[in-house]
Structures are given as structure tokens and as C-alpha cells.
Amino acid sequence: MSENPLLTPIHGITLEDYSAACAKLGSGLSEADVAKALGIEFPVWQEVSLLWPERMKQDSTFHIVTLFGQYFGEADKNPKFSNLKAEVSAQGTTNIEKIKTDKDFYQELEVARQVAYEYGLDGAQWIADQYAISIGDFQIAASLWNGQIHQDIQADYAGYNRRQDGYKKKYEQLFAAAQGGNLADDIEF
Amino acid sequence: MNEKDKTLSYLERLKQQAVNQENYGGEIKAEEAKMEVRDCPECGAGRAFHQGLTVCAYCGFKFMDIRLTDGLYIRKQNNS
Amino acid sequence: MSGVLEKIGQTQDKWFVFLDKLESRMHEICTAAVPEIREVFEQDRDPYKRAHGHLLMGLRGQINQMRSKANEVREEKIFQFIDGITSELPGHGFFTGSHDRLYTFRIACINRHNLFEEKIAFYMSLLNNAAGEQDLEAAYQEQLQAFEAIRDQFSCKQCAGQMTIPDLFFIATYVTCPFCQTQNTFIPSTGAQMVLHQARSLAEQRTAHLLKTYEESKPKNSLLYRQYLRSMFDEWNKIVPDMAEENEKFYQRLLQDHLNSINHY
């Protein structure tokens, strides 16, 4: 693995640690918290967080970014951050556990988030308000489920689409109702 | 309400929602530039350039337990 | 058979009227939205213009709702209607006036729907372009001036000696005191940090005419693209010279991607 010069640690920070740090930032930790957990000062962290994405940009094979996604999903296992958790409510803790263990729950919320944006809402904020799940935990769940969802699509494309459409309809109705309907609801064939 | 008014009030609601809703991560506060310094928490000594960034030249306290590499501004030479 | 012809005529009329109504609603909302989008954009203090982004997404969402509605009706009321009528008509080997009428009906309905899709594309681009371009050049020049104004106003936290910040830093970094050699940490303003985030977009604004020349070339002239790419990176490096070394590696990658893409043809 260390054969690839693009994987050489930056200021001693490996891609594993950097990816986990990003996940933790997404879960509500500050840059200062993350730097401290990695044992580096703020200016060093800022270089690390500037230069790892540069490595990803330079890599036309997408190897680095793929590994980033994988390590991001394994952030909870990274020992450097094991004692460091953002403050989360009891409801949030339950939902964060659920989104990582219940694929349907994850898929439904992913659709809900997208539909929220289509109704002019900040989808990430909507998820945070409704379920107390941060964008970091949401993305961790995404990287945990992506492989399996890909297999589901290959095994039963129609079934997958049917479920997605069902979620989409459900949330379209929910968000439209909150805005007094859609603009063209009164126009019928 | 006629159709046109309905459309306009829809637009107004959408606009108010866009402007008033909380953005994820909150408002980005415009902060001024500032200067800070980190003295050694063990012996109180400052860190001089030629002594490097990672270890206190006086008492051996480790400011950072890593090896600096050639980054953007921080270079290998900044290791103590 | 006249019943069938009548039904076909009615369905076509209904489809046309239905799309007319959707288009008129689309026109109503989009023309009213353009000045509002501009206003929200101009008043949005957020550096990422998120209020503007959400408003735009919401409006695009409603246009997409109209699109889905039309697609559903096309499936259920037009195509299924055609299938239904076809199954009632005499089978293979017969070709009646009704077949003929059904065929022209189908084409007319599809053509009308294509016009509807063109209208959607038109209004989507009207919404997207309503705010105009953010003046990144002015924002950048403002940051350069702001930096000139503050660069000499810092003192060493150790010995209080006056320090000059050597460079428009866009991330936190160490600055050495010229008197006592202490490593101070300089944390740039939010505005200076944004210079890094906007640098590529500003470079693209500065070289947009070159990209346009390439895009308008027929057939696409690869040399023009490479001229654009080089100029864009030159501008990018001028804006954030400290990133030049990293940017050059990214340039090589994009250039290679481009060369690979044209070698496939």
C-alpha cells in the first residue's frame, strides 16, 4: 500500500486518520477538537486538510478517494477518536445507531433529504431537526450501505425503484402539504 | 384568491423560507485575522524558529508527536 | 368508428390544453421569481449564498413537479389510450382511417410534449441565470486591500515586537518573530480564507471567454481547450501563488484526462 506515493502520510497523518477526522467533523466536532485528537496543532491540521484533498484531485484512478470513503465509514473504529464524541441527544443516539443498522431507514431518510432540497429546504438541517442525525453520521451510514444497495439494484432493479418511488411520493406529499400544496396541483388533464 | 395571486403567495412563502431557515452548520461568522502563540505548557519557554515546532528545546516536552513532512508552508526542517 | 375518431380528437385537445395550462403556470412563477432570486442573492450575506441556493432549488423542484405530472399523464392518458384503441381496431393486415388518425394523434401528442420540454429547459435556465454571476473579482480585490491594511498591525505574542505578515495566507500558519524568533500562529480572517475557496471560480470567470471559444468550435478543437486550461490554471496560480505547486499536479491530471478522452474517438 505504501508503494503509492499519494498515500504517504502528510505531516504524519495517514489517510485513515484524515478520513476519520472528516467524519468526526461532520458529526459536529470542531477543527480544534480534531487537531487535538490527532496530536497536532491547528496550522498543521489545516495543511493536512488542504493537502489530502489535493492528493485526491491528482489521482485519476480514484483510488485515494475510494479509500477515503471506506475509512470515513470506519471512523467509529479509529482509536484516535474513541474518546471523542460530539454531544448527541438520546433520540439522536438511537437514530444514529438505527441508520447504521437498518438499511430501509437509511434509504428512506436519504430520499427524504433529497426531496427536502427540492422543496427549498436545507435537507441536512431537516434531518438534524427531525432525527438529530448529523451529516457526518449520515455519510458514514451511506458508506456502510452503498455496497449492499448496489447489490440490491443488480438483483432486483424494479423492486428497488418501486421502494424509492414510494419514499419519494411520501415525502413529496409531506413537504408539499407544509407549503400549501404544489404550484400546479389544480391543473388536471 | 385568483391563480396569479396564489402563484405569487407561493413564491413569497418559498422566499421567506429560503431566507429565514437555519442553514446546516449555522451562520458563517466573519472573523478578523488574529495572532496566537503557544508556549511550552511544562516549562513556559517560547518556541524559537531554529528549534523546530515539535519538541520544547528546554525541557523536551512534545508539542506534537508526529514527523512533519514537506507541506505547504510547514516543511521537514520544522521538526525539532 | 366515428366514436373513436371523436375520442381521439377530444384526448388530443385535452392534452394540449393541459400542457398549455402547465406552461402558463410555469411562465407566471418564473417571471415573478427572477427579480426575487436576484434580490435574495444580492442580500444573502452567507459566503456560500445558501439562501439563494435553497430558493433556486425550491423553484426548480416545482418545475420538476410539473414535468413529472406531464410525464404521468402522457403515460396514463395518452400512451395507454393509444394502446387501448389499438387493441379495439381490426388486427394485422388491416389499415383503416382510424390507424392513420391514431398515428397522427400520437405524433402530434409527442411533438407537443417536446415543445413542453423545451419550455422547461428555457425556464430552468432563466431561473439558473437570474442572479447573474457573483462578482468574485471585486471580492478578491477587497481581500487584497484588506490584507494590505492589516499586515503590519500584528505584534509578537512573546516579545511584542512588530511583525509583518509576509503573505496573504488563507490557512492558519506559523510566522516567525524577526526579533525573538518565536513561532507565532497567524490565523487569517474569514475573508482571506474564502480567497482559497473562490480561487478556481474566479480563475474560471477570468478565462470564461476562452472556454466559450472552445465550446463554440466545430468540431471541438482540442488545442483551444488546452489553451483555455493552461490560462485558467495560470490565473488560478496568480490568485493563490502558494498553491501553484499543487495546482500544477492537478493541471497535469486534467490535461491527461482530456487527452485520454479525445484519444477514444
PDB file of C-alpha atoms in Angstrom, chain C residues 69 94 129 195 227 247 253:
ATOM      1  CA  LYS C  69     -47.132  15.462 -13.782  1.00  0.00           C
ATOM      2  CA  PHE C  94     -55.886  -4.092 -41.957  1.00  0.00           C
ATOM      3  CA  ASN C 129     -29.140  32.671 -14.572  1.00  0.00           C
ATOM      4  CA  VAL C 195      -9.924  33.506  -1.276  1.00  0.00           C
ATOM      5  CA  GLN C 227      -5.189  26.907 -24.268  1.00  0.00           C
ATOM      6  CA  ASN C 247      -2.300  23.126  -8.786  1.00  0.00           C
ATOM      7  CA  ARG C 253      -4.177  15.234 -14.330  1.00  0.00           C
TER       8      ARG C 253
END
